[in-house]
mmCIF file with all atom_site columns, C-alpha atoms in Angstrom:
data_model
loop_
_atom_site.group_PDB
_atom_site.id
_atom_site.type_symbol
_atom_site.label_atom_id
_atom_site.label_alt_id
_atom_site.label_comp_id
_atom_site.label_asym_id
_atom_site.label_entity_id
_atom_site.label_seq_id
_atom_site.pdbx_PDB_ins_code
_atom_site.Cartn_x
_atom_site.Cartn_y
_atom_site.Cartn_z
_atom_site.occupancy
_atom_site.B_iso_or_equiv
_atom_site.pdbx_formal_charge
_atom_site.auth_seq_id
_atom_site.auth_comp_id
_atom_site.auth_asym_id
_atom_site.auth_atom_id
_atom_site.pdbx_PDB_model_num
ATOM 1   C CA . SER Y 1 1   ? 0.000   0.000  0.000   1.00 51.00 ? 15  SER Y CA 1
ATOM 2   C CA . SER Y 1 2   ? 1.165   3.545  -0.718  1.00 63.00 ? 16  SER Y CA 1
ATOM 3   C CA . GLU Y 1 3   ? -0.835  5.210  2.020   1.00 92.00 ? 17  GLU Y CA 1
ATOM 4   C CA . LEU Y 1 4   ? -0.241  6.619  5.473   1.00 96.00 ? 18  LEU Y CA 1
ATOM 5   C CA . THR Y 1 5   ? -2.975  6.044  8.044   1.00 97.00 ? 19  THR Y CA 1
ATOM 6   C CA . GLN Y 1 6   ? -3.668  8.199  11.103  1.00 97.00 ? 20  GLN Y CA 1
ATOM 7   C CA . ASP Y 1 7   ? -6.389  8.235  13.727  1.00 96.00 ? 21  ASP Y CA 1
ATOM 8   C CA . PRO Y 1 8   ? -8.713  11.173 12.945  1.00 96.00 ? 22  PRO Y CA 1
ATOM 9   C CA . THR Y 1 9   ? -8.929  12.559 16.483  1.00 97.00 ? 23  THR Y CA 1
ATOM 10  C CA . VAL Y 1 10  ? -6.946  12.376 19.689  1.00 97.00 ? 24  VAL Y CA 1
ATOM 11  C CA . SER Y 1 11  ? -7.418  14.241 22.949  1.00 97.00 ? 25  SER Y CA 1
ATOM 12  C CA . VAL Y 1 12  ? -5.155  14.832 25.922  1.00 97.00 ? 26  VAL Y CA 1
ATOM 13  C CA . ALA Y 1 13  ? -5.493  16.543 29.265  1.00 97.00 ? 27  ALA Y CA 1
ATOM 14  C CA . LEU Y 1 14  ? -3.406  19.657 29.731  1.00 97.00 ? 28  LEU Y CA 1
ATOM 15  C CA . GLY Y 1 15  ? 0.082   18.734 30.886  1.00 97.00 ? 29  GLY Y CA 1
ATOM 16  C CA . GLN Y 1 16  ? -0.269  15.055 30.067  1.00 97.00 ? 30  GLN Y CA 1
ATOM 17  C CA . THR Y 1 17  ? 1.502   12.998 27.419  1.00 98.00 ? 31  THR Y CA 1
ATOM 18  C CA . VAL Y 1 18  ? -0.066  12.081 24.106  1.00 98.00 ? 32  VAL Y CA 1
ATOM 19  C CA . ARG Y 1 19  ? 1.070   9.875  21.245  1.00 98.00 ? 33  ARG Y CA 1
ATOM 20  C CA . ILE Y 1 20  ? -0.117  10.297 17.662  1.00 98.00 ? 34  ILE Y CA 1
ATOM 21  C CA . THR Y 1 21  ? 0.555   7.393  15.339  1.00 98.00 ? 35  THR Y CA 1
ATOM 22  C CA . CYS Y 1 22  ? 0.991   6.916  11.618  1.00 98.00 ? 36  CYS Y CA 1
ATOM 23  C CA . ARG Y 1 23  ? 1.089   3.594  9.773   1.00 97.00 ? 37  ARG Y CA 1
ATOM 24  C CA . GLY Y 1 24  ? 2.265   2.754  6.296   1.00 95.00 ? 38  GLY Y CA 1
ATOM 25  C CA . ASP Y 1 25  ? 4.520   0.465  4.321   1.00 93.00 ? 39  ASP Y CA 1
ATOM 26  C CA . SER Y 1 26  ? 6.800   3.320  3.274   1.00 92.00 ? 40  SER Y CA 1
ATOM 27  C CA . LEU Y 1 27  ? 7.714   3.822  6.939   1.00 93.00 ? 41  LEU Y CA 1
ATOM 28  C CA . ARG Y 1 28  ? 9.683   0.585  6.801   1.00 91.00 ? 42  ARG Y CA 1
ATOM 29  C CA . THR Y 1 29  ? 12.023  2.406  4.387   1.00 89.00 ? 43  THR Y CA 1
ATOM 30  C CA . TYR Y 1 30  ? 11.895  6.060  5.441   1.00 92.00 ? 44  TYR Y CA 1
ATOM 31  C CA . TYR Y 1 31  ? 11.292  7.851  8.692   1.00 94.00 ? 45  TYR Y CA 1
ATOM 32  C CA . ALA Y 1 32  ? 8.149   9.945  8.842   1.00 95.00 ? 46  ALA Y CA 1
ATOM 33  C CA . SER Y 1 33  ? 8.165   13.660 9.298   1.00 97.00 ? 47  SER Y CA 1
ATOM 34  C CA . TRP Y 1 34  ? 5.473   15.383 11.338  1.00 98.00 ? 48  TRP Y CA 1
ATOM 35  C CA . ILE Y 1 35  ? 3.714   18.594 10.461  1.00 98.00 ? 49  ILE Y CA 1
ATOM 36  C CA . GLN Y 1 36  ? 1.573   20.757 12.733  1.00 98.00 ? 50  GLN Y CA 1
ATOM 37  C CA . GLN Y 1 37  ? -1.153  22.967 11.341  1.00 98.00 ? 51  GLN Y CA 1
ATOM 38  C CA . LYS Y 1 38  ? -3.209  25.379 13.376  1.00 96.00 ? 52  LYS Y CA 1
ATOM 39  C CA . PRO Y 1 39  ? -6.496  26.785 12.039  1.00 93.00 ? 53  PRO Y CA 1
ATOM 40  C CA . GLY Y 1 40  ? -5.968  29.322 9.291   1.00 92.00 ? 54  GLY Y CA 1
ATOM 41  C CA . GLN Y 1 41  ? -2.201  28.896 9.325   1.00 95.00 ? 55  GLN Y CA 1
ATOM 42  C CA . ALA Y 1 42  ? 0.369   27.280 7.087   1.00 95.00 ? 56  ALA Y CA 1
ATOM 43  C CA . PRO Y 1 43  ? 1.785   23.917 8.109   1.00 97.00 ? 57  PRO Y CA 1
ATOM 44  C CA . VAL Y 1 44  ? 4.913   23.821 10.256  1.00 97.00 ? 58  VAL Y CA 1
ATOM 45  C CA . LEU Y 1 45  ? 7.468   21.027 10.464  1.00 98.00 ? 59  LEU Y CA 1
ATOM 46  C CA . VAL Y 1 46  ? 7.868   19.743 14.027  1.00 98.00 ? 60  VAL Y CA 1
ATOM 47  C CA . ILE Y 1 47  ? 9.791   16.454 13.670  1.00 97.00 ? 61  ILE Y CA 1
ATOM 48  C CA . TYR Y 1 48  ? 11.846  14.916 10.885  1.00 95.00 ? 62  TYR Y CA 1
ATOM 49  C CA . GLY Y 1 49  ? 14.113  11.935 10.475  1.00 93.00 ? 63  GLY Y CA 1
ATOM 50  C CA . LYS Y 1 50  ? 14.861  9.603  13.348  1.00 91.00 ? 64  LYS Y CA 1
ATOM 51  C CA . ASN Y 1 51  ? 13.946  12.229 15.950  1.00 95.00 ? 65  ASN Y CA 1
ATOM 52  C CA . ASN Y 1 52  ? 15.021  15.714 14.893  1.00 95.00 ? 66  ASN Y CA 1
ATOM 53  C CA . ARG Y 1 53  ? 13.375  18.997 15.784  1.00 97.00 ? 67  ARG Y CA 1
ATOM 54  C CA . PRO Y 1 54  ? 13.757  22.133 13.666  1.00 96.00 ? 68  PRO Y CA 1
ATOM 55  C CA . SER Y 1 55  ? 14.971  25.218 15.423  1.00 95.00 ? 69  SER Y CA 1
ATOM 56  C CA . GLY Y 1 56  ? 12.242  26.756 17.558  1.00 95.00 ? 70  GLY Y CA 1
ATOM 57  C CA . ILE Y 1 57  ? 10.244  23.581 18.132  1.00 97.00 ? 71  ILE Y CA 1
ATOM 58  C CA . PRO Y 1 58  ? 9.894   22.801 21.856  1.00 97.00 ? 72  PRO Y CA 1
ATOM 59  C CA . ASP Y 1 59  ? 11.618  19.702 23.168  1.00 96.00 ? 73  ASP Y CA 1
ATOM 60  C CA . ARG Y 1 60  ? 8.296   18.293 24.404  1.00 97.00 ? 74  ARG Y CA 1
ATOM 61  C CA . PHE Y 1 61  ? 7.869   17.102 20.802  1.00 98.00 ? 75  PHE Y CA 1
ATOM 62  C CA . SER Y 1 62  ? 9.626   13.842 19.946  1.00 98.00 ? 76  SER Y CA 1
ATOM 63  C CA . GLY Y 1 63  ? 9.410   11.162 17.304  1.00 97.00 ? 77  GLY Y CA 1
ATOM 64  C CA . SER Y 1 64  ? 9.920   7.412  17.224  1.00 96.00 ? 78  SER Y CA 1
ATOM 65  C CA . SER Y 1 65  ? 9.437   4.561  14.815  1.00 95.00 ? 79  SER Y CA 1
ATOM 66  C CA . SER Y 1 66  ? 8.994   0.794  14.810  1.00 95.00 ? 80  SER Y CA 1
ATOM 67  C CA . GLY Y 1 67  ? 8.315   -1.322 11.775  1.00 93.00 ? 81  GLY Y CA 1
ATOM 68  C CA . ASN Y 1 68  ? 5.600   0.317  9.716   1.00 95.00 ? 82  ASN Y CA 1
ATOM 69  C CA . THR Y 1 69  ? 4.504   2.690  12.496  1.00 97.00 ? 83  THR Y CA 1
ATOM 70  C CA . ALA Y 1 70  ? 5.765   6.147  13.328  1.00 97.00 ? 84  ALA Y CA 1
ATOM 71  C CA . SER Y 1 71  ? 4.767   8.062  16.424  1.00 98.00 ? 85  SER Y CA 1
ATOM 72  C CA . LEU Y 1 72  ? 4.780   11.675 17.477  1.00 98.00 ? 86  LEU Y CA 1
ATOM 73  C CA . THR Y 1 73  ? 4.835   12.137 21.244  1.00 98.00 ? 87  THR Y CA 1
ATOM 74  C CA . ILE Y 1 74  ? 4.052   15.371 23.041  1.00 98.00 ? 88  ILE Y CA 1
ATOM 75  C CA . THR Y 1 75  ? 5.242   15.174 26.642  1.00 98.00 ? 89  THR Y CA 1
ATOM 76  C CA . GLY Y 1 76  ? 3.373   17.693 28.756  1.00 97.00 ? 90  GLY Y CA 1
ATOM 77  C CA . ALA Y 1 77  ? 0.882   18.916 26.172  1.00 97.00 ? 91  ALA Y CA 1
ATOM 78  C CA . GLN Y 1 78  ? 0.104   22.633 26.193  1.00 97.00 ? 92  GLN Y CA 1
ATOM 79  C CA . ALA Y 1 79  ? -2.998  24.462 25.032  1.00 97.00 ? 93  ALA Y CA 1
ATOM 80  C CA . GLU Y 1 80  ? -1.047  25.884 22.093  1.00 96.00 ? 94  GLU Y CA 1
ATOM 81  C CA . ASP Y 1 81  ? -0.392  22.354 20.832  1.00 97.00 ? 95  ASP Y CA 1
ATOM 82  C CA . GLU Y 1 82  ? -3.991  22.031 19.694  1.00 97.00 ? 96  GLU Y CA 1
ATOM 83  C CA . GLY Y 1 83  ? -4.281  21.617 15.966  1.00 97.00 ? 97  GLY Y CA 1
ATOM 84  C CA . ASP Y 1 84  ? -3.985  19.127 13.167  1.00 98.00 ? 98  ASP Y CA 1
ATOM 85  C CA . TYR Y 1 85  ? -0.962  16.874 12.842  1.00 98.00 ? 99  TYR Y CA 1
ATOM 86  C CA . TYR Y 1 86  ? 0.054   15.204 9.616   1.00 98.00 ? 100 TYR Y CA 1
ATOM 87  C CA . CYS Y 1 87  ? 2.662   12.550 9.031   1.00 97.00 ? 101 CYS Y CA 1
ATOM 88  C CA . ASN Y 1 88  ? 4.544   12.647 5.765   1.00 96.00 ? 102 ASN Y CA 1
ATOM 89  C CA . SER Y 1 89  ? 6.982   10.457 3.878   1.00 95.00 ? 103 SER Y CA 1
ATOM 90  C CA . ARG Y 1 90  ? 8.249   9.697  0.431   1.00 91.00 ? 104 ARG Y CA 1
ATOM 91  C CA . ASN Y 1 91  ? 6.849   6.412  -0.910  1.00 89.00 ? 105 ASN Y CA 1
ATOM 92  C CA . SER Y 1 92  ? 9.118   3.374  -0.900  1.00 85.00 ? 106 SER Y CA 1
ATOM 93  C CA . SER Y 1 93  ? 10.147  3.937  -4.527  1.00 84.00 ? 107 SER Y CA 1
ATOM 94  C CA . GLY Y 1 94  ? 10.981  7.558  -3.804  1.00 82.00 ? 108 GLY Y CA 1
ATOM 95  C CA . ASN Y 1 95  ? 8.929   9.014  -6.635  1.00 88.00 ? 109 ASN Y CA 1
ATOM 96  C CA . HIS Y 1 96  ? 5.846   10.199 -4.762  1.00 91.00 ? 110 HIS Y CA 1
ATOM 97  C CA . VAL Y 1 97  ? 5.085   12.024 -1.561  1.00 94.00 ? 111 VAL Y CA 1
ATOM 98  C CA . LEU Y 1 98  ? 2.565   10.684 0.935   1.00 95.00 ? 112 LEU Y CA 1
ATOM 99  C CA . PHE Y 1 99  ? 0.563   12.478 3.600   1.00 97.00 ? 113 PHE Y CA 1
ATOM 100 C CA . GLY Y 1 100 ? -1.433  10.879 6.339   1.00 97.00 ? 114 GLY Y CA 1
ATOM 101 C CA . GLY Y 1 101 ? -5.050  11.949 6.626   1.00 97.00 ? 115 GLY Y CA 1
ATOM 102 C CA . GLY Y 1 102 ? -4.268  14.045 9.678   1.00 97.00 ? 116 GLY Y CA 1
ATOM 103 C CA . THR Y 1 103 ? -5.031  13.806 13.393  1.00 98.00 ? 117 THR Y CA 1
ATOM 104 C CA . LYS Y 1 104 ? -6.939  16.543 15.154  1.00 98.00 ? 118 LYS Y CA 1
ATOM 105 C CA . LEU Y 1 105 ? -5.461  17.024 18.616  1.00 98.00 ? 119 LEU Y CA 1
ATOM 106 C CA . THR Y 1 106 ? -7.624  18.509 21.342  1.00 97.00 ? 120 THR Y CA 1
ATOM 107 C CA . VAL Y 1 107 ? -6.039  19.607 24.620  1.00 96.00 ? 121 VAL Y CA 1
ATOM 108 C CA . LEU Y 1 108 ? -8.623  19.403 27.388  1.00 94.00 ? 122 LEU Y CA 1
ATOM 109 C CA . GLN L 2 1   ? 15.995  32.340 6.392   1.00 90.00 ? 10  GLN L CA 1
ATOM 110 C CA . VAL L 2 2   ? 14.329  30.834 3.353   1.00 95.00 ? 11  VAL L CA 1
ATOM 111 C CA . GLN L 2 3   ? 10.902  32.212 2.499   1.00 97.00 ? 12  GLN L CA 1
ATOM 112 C CA . LEU L 2 4   ? 8.399   31.076 -0.094  1.00 97.00 ? 13  LEU L CA 1
ATOM 113 C CA . GLN L 2 5   ? 5.520   33.129 -1.441  1.00 98.00 ? 14  GLN L CA 1
ATOM 114 C CA . GLU L 2 6   ? 2.728   31.929 -3.692  1.00 98.00 ? 15  GLU L CA 1
ATOM 115 C CA . SER L 2 7   ? 1.175   34.253 -6.249  1.00 98.00 ? 16  SER L CA 1
ATOM 116 C CA . GLY L 2 8   ? -1.496  33.965 -8.907  1.00 97.00 ? 17  GLY L CA 1
ATOM 117 C CA . PRO L 2 9   ? -5.191  34.467 -9.577  1.00 97.00 ? 18  PRO L CA 1
ATOM 118 C CA . GLY L 2 10  ? -7.563  33.732 -6.741  1.00 96.00 ? 19  GLY L CA 1
ATOM 119 C CA . LEU L 2 11  ? -10.420 32.942 -9.106  1.00 97.00 ? 20  LEU L CA 1
ATOM 120 C CA . VAL L 2 12  ? -10.297 30.643 -12.121 1.00 98.00 ? 21  VAL L CA 1
ATOM 121 C CA . LYS L 2 13  ? -13.163 29.674 -14.397 1.00 98.00 ? 22  LYS L CA 1
ATOM 122 C CA . PRO L 2 14  ? -14.079 26.024 -14.918 1.00 97.00 ? 23  PRO L CA 1
ATOM 123 C CA . SER L 2 15  ? -12.209 24.287 -17.763 1.00 97.00 ? 24  SER L CA 1
ATOM 124 C CA . GLN L 2 16  ? -9.444  26.904 -17.672 1.00 98.00 ? 25  GLN L CA 1
ATOM 125 C CA . THR L 2 17  ? -5.849  26.484 -16.482 1.00 98.00 ? 26  THR L CA 1
ATOM 126 C CA . LEU L 2 18  ? -4.824  27.385 -12.951 1.00 98.00 ? 27  LEU L CA 1
ATOM 127 C CA . SER L 2 19  ? -1.389  29.009 -12.889 1.00 98.00 ? 28  SER L CA 1
ATOM 128 C CA . LEU L 2 20  ? 0.559   29.724 -9.717  1.00 98.00 ? 29  LEU L CA 1
ATOM 129 C CA . THR L 2 21  ? 4.100   30.872 -9.070  1.00 98.00 ? 30  THR L CA 1
ATOM 130 C CA . CYS L 2 22  ? 6.209   30.415 -5.968  1.00 98.00 ? 31  CYS L CA 1
ATOM 131 C CA . THR L 2 23  ? 8.976   32.943 -5.371  1.00 98.00 ? 32  THR L CA 1
ATOM 132 C CA . VAL L 2 24  ? 11.853  31.752 -3.217  1.00 97.00 ? 33  VAL L CA 1
ATOM 133 C CA . SER L 2 25  ? 13.898  34.239 -1.213  1.00 96.00 ? 34  SER L CA 1
ATOM 134 C CA . GLY L 2 26  ? 16.740  33.798 1.242   1.00 94.00 ? 35  GLY L CA 1
ATOM 135 C CA . GLY L 2 27  ? 18.229  30.940 -0.739  1.00 91.00 ? 36  GLY L CA 1
ATOM 136 C CA . SER L 2 28  ? 18.898  29.809 -4.283  1.00 91.00 ? 37  SER L CA 1
ATOM 137 C CA . ILE L 2 29  ? 16.462  27.495 -6.018  1.00 91.00 ? 38  ILE L CA 1
ATOM 138 C CA . ASN L 2 30  ? 19.564  25.998 -7.622  1.00 87.00 ? 39  ASN L CA 1
ATOM 139 C CA . SER L 2 31  ? 20.834  24.775 -4.253  1.00 81.00 ? 40  SER L CA 1
ATOM 140 C CA . GLY L 2 32  ? 21.468  21.077 -4.389  1.00 78.00 ? 41  GLY L CA 1
ATOM 141 C CA . GLY L 2 33  ? 19.153  18.411 -3.092  1.00 84.00 ? 42  GLY L CA 1
ATOM 142 C CA . TYR L 2 34  ? 15.839  20.186 -2.783  1.00 92.00 ? 43  TYR L CA 1
ATOM 143 C CA . TYR L 2 35  ? 12.450  19.239 -4.136  1.00 94.00 ? 44  TYR L CA 1
ATOM 144 C CA . TRP L 2 36  ? 10.372  22.320 -4.882  1.00 96.00 ? 45  TRP L CA 1
ATOM 145 C CA . SER L 2 37  ? 6.836   21.210 -4.213  1.00 97.00 ? 46  SER L CA 1
ATOM 146 C CA . TRP L 2 38  ? 3.192   22.069 -4.589  1.00 98.00 ? 47  TRP L CA 1
ATOM 147 C CA . ILE L 2 39  ? 0.650   20.883 -2.048  1.00 98.00 ? 48  ILE L CA 1
ATOM 148 C CA . ARG L 2 40  ? -3.017  21.727 -1.753  1.00 98.00 ? 49  ARG L CA 1
ATOM 149 C CA . GLN L 2 41  ? -5.685  21.557 0.909   1.00 98.00 ? 50  GLN L CA 1
ATOM 150 C CA . HIS L 2 42  ? -9.370  21.412 0.087   1.00 97.00 ? 51  HIS L CA 1
ATOM 151 C CA . PRO L 2 43  ? -11.601 23.356 2.504   1.00 95.00 ? 52  PRO L CA 1
ATOM 152 C CA . GLY L 2 44  ? -11.744 21.514 5.813   1.00 94.00 ? 53  GLY L CA 1
ATOM 153 C CA . LYS L 2 45  ? -9.669  18.618 4.483   1.00 96.00 ? 54  LYS L CA 1
ATOM 154 C CA . GLY L 2 46  ? -6.149  17.263 4.730   1.00 96.00 ? 55  GLY L CA 1
ATOM 155 C CA . LEU L 2 47  ? -2.995  17.939 2.764   1.00 97.00 ? 56  LEU L CA 1
ATOM 156 C CA . GLU L 2 48  ? -2.659  16.596 -0.768  1.00 97.00 ? 57  GLU L CA 1
ATOM 157 C CA . TRP L 2 49  ? 0.669   16.470 -2.579  1.00 97.00 ? 58  TRP L CA 1
ATOM 158 C CA . ILE L 2 50  ? 0.420   17.735 -6.146  1.00 98.00 ? 59  ILE L CA 1
ATOM 159 C CA . GLY L 2 51  ? 3.965   17.310 -7.382  1.00 97.00 ? 60  GLY L CA 1
ATOM 160 C CA . ASP L 2 52  ? 7.500   18.581 -7.250  1.00 96.00 ? 61  ASP L CA 1
ATOM 161 C CA . ILE L 2 53  ? 10.497  19.520 -9.316  1.00 95.00 ? 62  ILE L CA 1
ATOM 162 C CA . TYR L 2 54  ? 13.981  18.540 -8.317  1.00 89.00 ? 63  TYR L CA 1
ATOM 163 C CA . TYR L 2 55  ? 16.577  21.293 -8.598  1.00 73.00 ? 64  TYR L CA 1
ATOM 164 C CA . ARG L 2 56  ? 17.998  19.617 -11.697 1.00 76.00 ? 65  ARG L CA 1
ATOM 165 C CA . GLY L 2 57  ? 14.611  19.768 -13.423 1.00 83.00 ? 66  GLY L CA 1
ATOM 166 C CA . ARG L 2 58  ? 13.257  16.264 -12.871 1.00 91.00 ? 67  ARG L CA 1
ATOM 167 C CA . THR L 2 59  ? 9.555   16.263 -11.973 1.00 95.00 ? 68  THR L CA 1
ATOM 168 C CA . HIS L 2 60  ? 7.326   13.948 -9.980  1.00 95.00 ? 69  HIS L CA 1
ATOM 169 C CA . TYR L 2 61  ? 3.566   14.198 -10.086 1.00 96.00 ? 70  TYR L CA 1
ATOM 170 C CA . ASN L 2 62  ? 0.667   12.832 -8.062  1.00 95.00 ? 71  ASN L CA 1
ATOM 171 C CA . PRO L 2 63  ? -0.687  9.986  -10.216 1.00 93.00 ? 72  PRO L CA 1
ATOM 172 C CA . SER L 2 64  ? -4.252  11.177 -9.691  1.00 94.00 ? 73  SER L CA 1
ATOM 173 C CA . LEU L 2 65  ? -3.421  14.589 -11.182 1.00 95.00 ? 74  LEU L CA 1
ATOM 174 C CA . ARG L 2 66  ? -0.612  13.674 -13.557 1.00 93.00 ? 75  ARG L CA 1
ATOM 175 C CA . SER L 2 67  ? -2.541  14.222 -16.789 1.00 95.00 ? 76  SER L CA 1
ATOM 176 C CA . ARG L 2 68  ? -3.369  17.823 -15.830 1.00 97.00 ? 77  ARG L CA 1
ATOM 177 C CA . ILE L 2 69  ? -0.192  19.041 -14.111 1.00 97.00 ? 78  ILE L CA 1
ATOM 178 C CA . SER L 2 70  ? 2.939   20.788 -15.219 1.00 97.00 ? 79  SER L CA 1
ATOM 179 C CA . ILE L 2 71  ? 5.602   22.079 -12.835 1.00 97.00 ? 80  ILE L CA 1
ATOM 180 C CA . SER L 2 72  ? 8.509   24.150 -14.073 1.00 95.00 ? 81  SER L CA 1
ATOM 181 C CA . VAL L 2 73  ? 11.339  26.205 -12.637 1.00 94.00 ? 82  VAL L CA 1
ATOM 182 C CA . ASP L 2 74  ? 12.801  29.570 -13.625 1.00 93.00 ? 83  ASP L CA 1
ATOM 183 C CA . THR L 2 75  ? 16.202  29.772 -11.982 1.00 91.00 ? 84  THR L CA 1
ATOM 184 C CA . SER L 2 76  ? 16.822  33.301 -13.265 1.00 92.00 ? 85  SER L CA 1
ATOM 185 C CA . LYS L 2 77  ? 13.878  34.536 -11.190 1.00 95.00 ? 86  LYS L CA 1
ATOM 186 C CA . ASN L 2 78  ? 14.311  32.031 -8.339  1.00 95.00 ? 87  ASN L CA 1
ATOM 187 C CA . GLN L 2 79  ? 10.756  30.838 -8.948  1.00 96.00 ? 88  GLN L CA 1
ATOM 188 C CA . PHE L 2 80  ? 8.918   27.652 -9.700  1.00 96.00 ? 89  PHE L CA 1
ATOM 189 C CA . SER L 2 81  ? 5.439   27.352 -11.121 1.00 97.00 ? 90  SER L CA 1
ATOM 190 C CA . LEU L 2 82  ? 2.389   25.125 -11.261 1.00 98.00 ? 91  LEU L CA 1
ATOM 191 C CA . LYS L 2 83  ? -0.079  24.763 -14.090 1.00 98.00 ? 92  LYS L CA 1
ATOM 192 C CA . LEU L 2 84  ? -3.211  22.690 -13.550 1.00 98.00 ? 93  LEU L CA 1
ATOM 193 C CA . SER L 2 85  ? -5.405  22.364 -16.607 1.00 97.00 ? 94  SER L CA 1
ATOM 194 C CA . SER L 2 86  ? -9.111  21.706 -17.097 1.00 97.00 ? 95  SER L CA 1
ATOM 195 C CA . VAL L 2 87  ? -10.017 22.786 -13.586 1.00 98.00 ? 96  VAL L CA 1
ATOM 196 C CA . THR L 2 88  ? -13.359 22.088 -11.945 1.00 97.00 ? 97  THR L CA 1
ATOM 197 C CA . ALA L 2 89  ? -14.916 23.104 -8.648  1.00 97.00 ? 98  ALA L CA 1
ATOM 198 C CA . ALA L 2 90  ? -13.125 20.115 -7.121  1.00 97.00 ? 99  ALA L CA 1
ATOM 199 C CA . ASP L 2 91  ? -9.841  21.991 -7.615  1.00 98.00 ? 100 ASP L CA 1
ATOM 200 C CA . THR L 2 92  ? -10.934 24.763 -5.252  1.00 98.00 ? 101 THR L CA 1
ATOM 201 C CA . ALA L 2 93  ? -8.370  24.674 -2.469  1.00 98.00 ? 102 ALA L CA 1
ATOM 202 C CA . VAL L 2 94  ? -5.601  26.482 -0.667  1.00 98.00 ? 103 VAL L CA 1
ATOM 203 C CA . TYR L 2 95  ? -2.414  25.897 -2.646  1.00 98.00 ? 104 TYR L CA 1
ATOM 204 C CA . TYR L 2 96  ? 0.920   25.829 -0.842  1.00 98.00 ? 105 TYR L CA 1
ATOM 205 C CA . CYS L 2 97  ? 4.431   25.774 -2.176  1.00 98.00 ? 106 CYS L CA 1
ATOM 206 C CA . ALA L 2 98  ? 7.073   24.144 -0.022  1.00 98.00 ? 107 ALA L CA 1
ATOM 207 C CA . ARG L 2 99  ? 10.694  23.052 -0.036  1.00 97.00 ? 108 ARG L CA 1
ATOM 208 C CA . GLY L 2 100 ? 11.268  19.347 0.363   1.00 95.00 ? 109 GLY L CA 1
ATOM 209 C CA . PHE L 2 101 ? 14.471  17.625 1.324   1.00 93.00 ? 110 PHE L CA 1
ATOM 210 C CA . PHE L 2 102 ? 15.313  13.966 0.958   1.00 89.00 ? 111 PHE L CA 1
ATOM 211 C CA . TYR L 2 103 ? 18.280  12.275 2.591   1.00 87.00 ? 112 TYR L CA 1
ATOM 212 C CA . MET L 2 104 ? 19.605  8.802  3.138   1.00 84.00 ? 113 MET L CA 1
ATOM 213 C CA . ILE L 2 105 ? 22.539  8.375  5.490   1.00 83.00 ? 114 ILE L CA 1
ATOM 214 C CA . ILE L 2 106 ? 23.548  4.804  6.301   1.00 82.00 ? 115 ILE L CA 1
ATOM 215 C CA . ASP L 2 107 ? 20.355  3.441  7.892   1.00 76.00 ? 116 ASP L CA 1
ATOM 216 C CA . GLU L 2 108 ? 18.459  6.712  8.264   1.00 80.00 ? 117 GLU L CA 1
ATOM 217 C CA . GLY L 2 109 ? 16.395  8.002  5.375   1.00 87.00 ? 118 GLY L CA 1
ATOM 218 C CA . ALA L 2 110 ? 13.744  10.659 5.483   1.00 91.00 ? 119 ALA L CA 1
ATOM 219 C CA . TYR L 2 111 ? 11.850  13.200 3.459   1.00 93.00 ? 120 TYR L CA 1
ATOM 220 C CA . TYR L 2 112 ? 10.467  16.379 4.913   1.00 96.00 ? 121 TYR L CA 1
ATOM 221 C CA . PHE L 2 113 ? 9.145   19.820 4.051   1.00 97.00 ? 122 PHE L CA 1
ATOM 222 C CA . ASP L 2 114 ? 11.154  22.386 5.991   1.00 95.00 ? 123 ASP L CA 1
ATOM 223 C CA . TYR L 2 115 ? 9.787   25.629 4.547   1.00 97.00 ? 124 TYR L CA 1
ATOM 224 C CA . TRP L 2 116 ? 6.265   26.446 3.442   1.00 98.00 ? 125 TRP L CA 1
ATOM 225 C CA . GLY L 2 117 ? 4.577   29.408 1.846   1.00 97.00 ? 126 GLY L CA 1
ATOM 226 C CA . ARG L 2 118 ? 1.568   30.964 3.516   1.00 97.00 ? 127 ARG L CA 1
ATOM 227 C CA . GLY L 2 119 ? -0.759  29.440 0.966   1.00 98.00 ? 128 GLY L CA 1
ATOM 228 C CA . THR L 2 120 ? -3.139  31.013 -1.523  1.00 98.00 ? 129 THR L CA 1
ATOM 229 C CA . LEU L 2 121 ? -6.823  30.241 -1.921  1.00 98.00 ? 130 LEU L CA 1
ATOM 230 C CA . VAL L 2 122 ? -7.855  29.427 -5.463  1.00 98.00 ? 131 VAL L CA 1
ATOM 231 C CA . THR L 2 123 ? -11.557 29.224 -6.175  1.00 98.00 ? 132 THR L CA 1
ATOM 232 C CA . VAL L 2 124 ? -12.860 27.638 -9.342  1.00 98.00 ? 133 VAL L CA 1
ATOM 233 C CA . SER L 2 125 ? -16.126 29.246 -10.282 1.00 96.00 ? 134 SER L CA 1
ATOM 234 C CA . SER L 2 126 ? -17.815 30.857 -13.244 1.00 95.00 ? 135 SER L CA 1
#
């Protein structure tokens, strides 16, 4: 399959830890990247590669991977972390780009 | 700091060609290793990859859109462009340009979009 699958919605209590997952065959070949999008704003990269954060991304964001599943973990979720999160990868052949369907994170 | 900015008509008539340009500043579009990409987002929906052009001119297109897409680069203007032909209302979306990077080092390979434009809404309507 050349798809990435995410749970549509996830919620977390303020200050708690939440994991957002992404599944797909391409993740056996390439690490996923994770993109955050807040309403009305452009997407922002939060995690890429094995577990790398771009400059300016808080260290409460981390990434991990096992087999065909990638995970984004937010340790100590904050209200400003609410938004949509997309996983992203190149397909196994390297000639297409894949996006997961997105996970809407609600911080309670 | 690299910045990308989309430009083009916000309204396109059905059956016509949608044309958008992305202007890159703060870095050369000729820099090695980058995939200059177009991505769109239908209202209230997720991200959809349209296609990209590698800095050496090789293109990759979403199979579902391949017959209608053309992506080109103008290195003299530090811009790349998207043309989507025979548009319908289903092509109404926010269109983003982004810079993609692909690496493979020993056992770690990844692809990611590190810079995005703000996006531009294109409405297809008569």
